[in-house]
Coordinates of C-alpha atoms and ligand atoms in Angstrom, one line a residue:
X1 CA -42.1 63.5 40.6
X2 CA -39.0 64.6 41.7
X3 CA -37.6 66.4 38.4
X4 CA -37.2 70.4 39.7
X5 CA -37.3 73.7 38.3
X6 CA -36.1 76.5 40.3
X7 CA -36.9 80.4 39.3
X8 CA -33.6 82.7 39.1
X9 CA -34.5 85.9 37.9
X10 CA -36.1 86.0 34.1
X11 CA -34.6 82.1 33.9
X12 CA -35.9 78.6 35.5
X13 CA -33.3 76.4 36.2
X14 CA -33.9 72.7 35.5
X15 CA -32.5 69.7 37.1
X16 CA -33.9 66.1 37.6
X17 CA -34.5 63.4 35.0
X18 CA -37.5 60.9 32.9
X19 CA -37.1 57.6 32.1
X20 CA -38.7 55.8 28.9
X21 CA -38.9 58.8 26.5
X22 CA -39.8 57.8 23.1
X23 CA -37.9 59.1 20.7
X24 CA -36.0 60.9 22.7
X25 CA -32.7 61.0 21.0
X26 CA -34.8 61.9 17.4
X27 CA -36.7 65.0 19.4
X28 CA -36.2 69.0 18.5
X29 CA -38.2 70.1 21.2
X30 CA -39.3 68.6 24.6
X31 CA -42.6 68.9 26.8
X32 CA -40.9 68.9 30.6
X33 CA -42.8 68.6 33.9
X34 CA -41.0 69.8 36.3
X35 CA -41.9 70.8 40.1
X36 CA -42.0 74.7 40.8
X37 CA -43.3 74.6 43.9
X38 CA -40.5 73.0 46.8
X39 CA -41.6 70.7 49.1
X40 CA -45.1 70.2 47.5
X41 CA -46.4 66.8 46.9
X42 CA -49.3 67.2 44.6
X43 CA -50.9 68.5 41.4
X44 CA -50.7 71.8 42.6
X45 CA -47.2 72.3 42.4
X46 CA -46.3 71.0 38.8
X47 CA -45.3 73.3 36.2
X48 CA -45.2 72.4 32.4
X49 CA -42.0 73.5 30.4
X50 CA -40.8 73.6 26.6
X51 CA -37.0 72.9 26.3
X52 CA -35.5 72.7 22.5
X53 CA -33.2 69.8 22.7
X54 CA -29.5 71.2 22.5
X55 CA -30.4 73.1 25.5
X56 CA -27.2 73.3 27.4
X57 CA -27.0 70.7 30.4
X58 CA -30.4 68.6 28.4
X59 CA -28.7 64.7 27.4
X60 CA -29.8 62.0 26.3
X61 CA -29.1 58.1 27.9
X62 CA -28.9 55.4 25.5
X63 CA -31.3 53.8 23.7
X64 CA -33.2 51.5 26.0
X65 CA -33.5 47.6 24.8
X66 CA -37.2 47.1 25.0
X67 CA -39.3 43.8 24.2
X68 CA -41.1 45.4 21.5
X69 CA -42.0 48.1 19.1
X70 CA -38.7 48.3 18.0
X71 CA -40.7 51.0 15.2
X72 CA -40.0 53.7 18.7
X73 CA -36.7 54.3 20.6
X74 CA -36.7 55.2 24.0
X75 CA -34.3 57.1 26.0
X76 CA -33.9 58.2 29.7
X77 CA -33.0 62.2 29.2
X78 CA -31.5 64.4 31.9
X79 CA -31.6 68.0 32.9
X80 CA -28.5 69.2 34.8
X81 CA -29.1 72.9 35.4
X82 CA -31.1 73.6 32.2
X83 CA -32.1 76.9 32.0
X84 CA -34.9 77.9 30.3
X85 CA -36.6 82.1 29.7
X86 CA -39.6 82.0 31.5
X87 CA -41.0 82.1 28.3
X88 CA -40.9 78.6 28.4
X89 CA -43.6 78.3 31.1
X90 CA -46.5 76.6 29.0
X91 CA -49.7 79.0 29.8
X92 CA -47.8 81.4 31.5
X93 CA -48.4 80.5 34.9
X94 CA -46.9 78.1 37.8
X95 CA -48.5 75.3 38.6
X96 CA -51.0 74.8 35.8
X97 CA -48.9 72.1 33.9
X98 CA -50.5 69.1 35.7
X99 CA -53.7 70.5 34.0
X100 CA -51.5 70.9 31.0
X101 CA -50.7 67.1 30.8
X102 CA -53.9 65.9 31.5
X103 CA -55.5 67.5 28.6
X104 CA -52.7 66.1 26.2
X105 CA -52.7 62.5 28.0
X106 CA -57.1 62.4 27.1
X107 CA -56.1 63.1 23.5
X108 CA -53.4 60.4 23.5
X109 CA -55.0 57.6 25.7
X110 CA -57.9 57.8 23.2
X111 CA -55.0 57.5 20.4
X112 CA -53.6 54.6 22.1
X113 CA -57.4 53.0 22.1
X114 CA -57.4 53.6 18.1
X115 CA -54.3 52.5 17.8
X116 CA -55.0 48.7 20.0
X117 CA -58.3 48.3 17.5
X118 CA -56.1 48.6 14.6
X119 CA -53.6 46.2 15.3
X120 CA -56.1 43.8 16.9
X121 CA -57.2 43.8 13.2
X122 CA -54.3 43.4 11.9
X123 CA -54.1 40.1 14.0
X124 CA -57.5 38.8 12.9
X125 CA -57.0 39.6 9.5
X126 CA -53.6 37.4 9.5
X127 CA -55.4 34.7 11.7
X128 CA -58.3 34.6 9.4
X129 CA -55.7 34.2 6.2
X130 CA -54.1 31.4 8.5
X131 CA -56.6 29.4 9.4
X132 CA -57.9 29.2 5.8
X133 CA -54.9 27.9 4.7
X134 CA -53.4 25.5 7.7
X135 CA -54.6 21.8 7.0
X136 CA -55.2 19.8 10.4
X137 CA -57.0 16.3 10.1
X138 CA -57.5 17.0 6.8
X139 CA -59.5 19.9 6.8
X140 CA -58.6 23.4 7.4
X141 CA -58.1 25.0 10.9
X142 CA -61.1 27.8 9.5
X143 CA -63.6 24.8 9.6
X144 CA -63.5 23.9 13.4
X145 CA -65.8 25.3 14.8
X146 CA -64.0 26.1 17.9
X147 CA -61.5 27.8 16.3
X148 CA -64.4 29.7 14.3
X149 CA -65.1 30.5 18.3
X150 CA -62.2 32.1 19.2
X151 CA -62.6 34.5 15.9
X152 CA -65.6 35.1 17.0
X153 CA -64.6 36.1 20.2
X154 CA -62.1 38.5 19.1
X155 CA -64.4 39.8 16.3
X156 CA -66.9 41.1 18.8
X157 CA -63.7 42.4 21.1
X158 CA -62.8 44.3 18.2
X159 CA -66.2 45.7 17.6
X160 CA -67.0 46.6 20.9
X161 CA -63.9 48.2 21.4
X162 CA -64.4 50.5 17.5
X163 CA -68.0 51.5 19.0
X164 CA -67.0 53.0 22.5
X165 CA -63.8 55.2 20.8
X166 CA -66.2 56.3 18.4
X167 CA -68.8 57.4 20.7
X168 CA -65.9 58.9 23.3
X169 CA -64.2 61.1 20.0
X170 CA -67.6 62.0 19.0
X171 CA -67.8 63.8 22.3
X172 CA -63.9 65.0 22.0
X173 CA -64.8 66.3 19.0
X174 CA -67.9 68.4 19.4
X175 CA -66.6 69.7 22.9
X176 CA -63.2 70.4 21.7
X177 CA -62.0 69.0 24.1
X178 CA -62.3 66.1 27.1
X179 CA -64.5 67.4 30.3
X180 CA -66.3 65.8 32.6
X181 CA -67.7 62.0 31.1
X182 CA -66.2 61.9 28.0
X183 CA -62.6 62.1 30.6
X184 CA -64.1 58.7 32.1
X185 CA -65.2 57.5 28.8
X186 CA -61.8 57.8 27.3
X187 CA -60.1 56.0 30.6
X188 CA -63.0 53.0 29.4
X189 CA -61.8 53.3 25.8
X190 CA -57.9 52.8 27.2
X191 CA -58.7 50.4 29.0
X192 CA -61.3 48.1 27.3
X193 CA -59.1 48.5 23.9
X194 CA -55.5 47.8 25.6
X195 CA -57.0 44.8 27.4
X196 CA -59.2 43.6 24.4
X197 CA -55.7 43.6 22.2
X198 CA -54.0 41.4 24.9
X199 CA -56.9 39.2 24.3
X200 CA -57.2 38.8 21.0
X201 CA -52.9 38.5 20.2
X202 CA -53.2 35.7 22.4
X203 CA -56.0 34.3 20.8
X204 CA -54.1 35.1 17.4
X205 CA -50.9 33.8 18.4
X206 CA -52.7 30.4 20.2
X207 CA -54.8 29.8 16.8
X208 CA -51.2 29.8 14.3
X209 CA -49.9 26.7 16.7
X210 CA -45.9 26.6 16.9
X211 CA -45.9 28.8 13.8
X212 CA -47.6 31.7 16.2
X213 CA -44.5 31.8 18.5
X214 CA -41.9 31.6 15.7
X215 CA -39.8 34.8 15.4
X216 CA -40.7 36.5 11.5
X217 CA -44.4 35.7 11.6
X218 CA -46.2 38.8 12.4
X219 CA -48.6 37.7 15.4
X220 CA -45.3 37.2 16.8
X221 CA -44.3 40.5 16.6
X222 CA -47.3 42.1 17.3
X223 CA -48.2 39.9 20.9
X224 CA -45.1 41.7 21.7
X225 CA -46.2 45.3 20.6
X226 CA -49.2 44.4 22.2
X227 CA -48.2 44.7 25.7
X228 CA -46.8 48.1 26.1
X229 CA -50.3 49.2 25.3
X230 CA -51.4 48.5 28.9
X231 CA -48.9 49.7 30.5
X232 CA -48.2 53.2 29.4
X233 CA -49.8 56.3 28.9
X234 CA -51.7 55.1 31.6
X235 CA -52.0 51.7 32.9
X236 CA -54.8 49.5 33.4
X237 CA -55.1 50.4 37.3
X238 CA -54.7 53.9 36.5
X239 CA -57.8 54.0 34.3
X240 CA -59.7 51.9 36.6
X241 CA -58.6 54.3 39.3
X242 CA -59.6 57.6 37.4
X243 CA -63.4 55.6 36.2
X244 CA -63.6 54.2 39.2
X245 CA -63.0 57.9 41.4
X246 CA -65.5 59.3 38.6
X247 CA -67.9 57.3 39.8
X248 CA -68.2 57.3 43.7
X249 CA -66.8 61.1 43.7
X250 CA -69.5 62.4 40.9
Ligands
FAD1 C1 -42.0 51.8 25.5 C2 -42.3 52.9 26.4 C3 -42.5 54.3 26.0 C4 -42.8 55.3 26.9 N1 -42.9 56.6 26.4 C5 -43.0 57.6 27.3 C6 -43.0 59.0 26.9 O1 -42.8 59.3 25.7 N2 -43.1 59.9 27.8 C7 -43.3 59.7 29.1 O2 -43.4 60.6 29.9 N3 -43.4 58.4 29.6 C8 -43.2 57.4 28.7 N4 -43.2 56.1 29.1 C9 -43.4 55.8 30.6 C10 -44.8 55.2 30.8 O3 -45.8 56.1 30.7 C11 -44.7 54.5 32.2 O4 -43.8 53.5 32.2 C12 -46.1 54.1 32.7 O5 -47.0 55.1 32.9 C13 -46.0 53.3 34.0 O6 -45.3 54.0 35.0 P1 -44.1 53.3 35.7 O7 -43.2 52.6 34.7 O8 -43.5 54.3 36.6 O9 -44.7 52.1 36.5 P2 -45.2 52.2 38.1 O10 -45.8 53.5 38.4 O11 -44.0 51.7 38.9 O12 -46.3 51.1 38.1 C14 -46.1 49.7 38.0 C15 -47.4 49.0 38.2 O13 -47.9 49.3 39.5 C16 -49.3 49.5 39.5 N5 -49.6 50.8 40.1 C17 -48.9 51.9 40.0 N6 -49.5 52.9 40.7 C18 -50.6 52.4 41.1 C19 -51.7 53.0 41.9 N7 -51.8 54.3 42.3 N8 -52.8 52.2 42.2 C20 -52.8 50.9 41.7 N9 -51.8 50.3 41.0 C21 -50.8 51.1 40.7 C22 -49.8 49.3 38.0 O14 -50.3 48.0 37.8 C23 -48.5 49.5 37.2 O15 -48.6 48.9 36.0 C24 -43.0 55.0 28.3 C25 -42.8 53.7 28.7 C26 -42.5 52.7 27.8 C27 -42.3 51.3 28.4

């Protein structure tokens, strides 16, 4: 992270930039990590900021072309001496916004997980519909039982992945918030559900034929939206780097 903020009396000064903001160009207010700390190279030195867009100096790039989930915009947005009152500083205090972020990425990568199931629904509900319907050597697609085998295979994806966000929010919920397992549960839930919707939009996309890769049918659309989900907030490596240091660290 290279993005800076420098104290100057009652002020910090911002300068640096992010790529890949969504909605960027719709926000009121931004969540800024900046460094606070010169020269320093690691969590420590990472300081959390809120900066109302129209902030002097705070602009915008344009609005990125992106494979998918055209539903979200995403912008690069720069900060070219934005000053902020120290006000700003989320928690008060230097160096705590690494700490900051994590706690809001646990909430979102376990949204990201609810989010993969219900699309990867989405998909076998419209494969299901599909295969009914689509006549192959006179019979329909549903009554293959291979194809009944790739359903199959997706329906139990799906399933698994429901049962470990369920247990992993359970815990968010009664602890108020992720410690300890439930961190490396909800890296599992990102990464079993993000992997699990790749798998079963390829699957859904395989079983509709030529039709699957036509532009205007939905599993087209959605193989698409599909991928992002292992890549950000996290991805895959990343979660198999935070359960797998979980595990040998303790
Ligand atoms: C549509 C979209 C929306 C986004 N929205 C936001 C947003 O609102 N806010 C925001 O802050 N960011 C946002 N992002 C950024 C997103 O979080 C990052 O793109 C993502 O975390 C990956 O980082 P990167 O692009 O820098 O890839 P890199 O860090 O360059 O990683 C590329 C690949 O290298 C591998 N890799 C990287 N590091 C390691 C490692 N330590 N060990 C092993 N393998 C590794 C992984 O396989 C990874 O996929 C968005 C991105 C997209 C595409």
């Amino acid at each position: 992270m290279r993005t800076h903020a420098r104290r100057e009396g009652d002020d910090f000064v911002i300068n640096g930039a992010k790529r890949y903001i969504s909605n960027a160009r719709q926000a009121q207010v931004f969540i800024v990590m900046a460094r606070t700390e010169p020269g320093s190279r690691d969590a420590a030195g990472i300081s959390a900021f809120i900066v109302p867009a129209g902030t002097p100096g705070l602009t915008c790039g344009p609005t990125d072309r992106k494979m998918g989930q055209d539903g979200a915009e995403t912008a690069e947005v720069f900060f070219d001496n934005v000053r902020v009152p120290a006000s700003a500083l989320i928690g008060g205090r230097e160096g705590g916004g690494f700490k900051t972020a994590m706690r809001g990425i646990n909430y979102a990568r376990l949204h990201v997980a609810v989010t993969c199931v219900g699309q990867a629904r989405r998909l076998l509900d419209e494969t299901v519909a599909y295969v009914k319907q689509r006549q192959q050597f006179g019979q329909p697609l549903a009554e293959f039982q291979l194809v009944q085998a790739h359903l199959a295979d997706s329906r139990a994806d799906v399933q698994a992945a429901r049962s470990m966000i369920l247990e992993a929010a359970r815990a968010f919920d009664t602890d108020g918030e992720a410690k300890g397992e439930t961190i490396t549960d909800i890296a599992c839930c990102k990464l079993f559900s993000s992997e699990m919707l790749g798998r079963v939009a390829d699957r859904a996309v395989q079983l509709h034929g030529g039709a699957g890769y036509m532009r205007g049918m939905v599993v087209e659309q959605l193989f698409r939206d599909a991928r992002l989900f292992r890549i950000f907030e996290g991805a895959s490596d990343i979660q198999r780097l935070v359960i797998g240091r979980s595990m040998v660290r303790g």
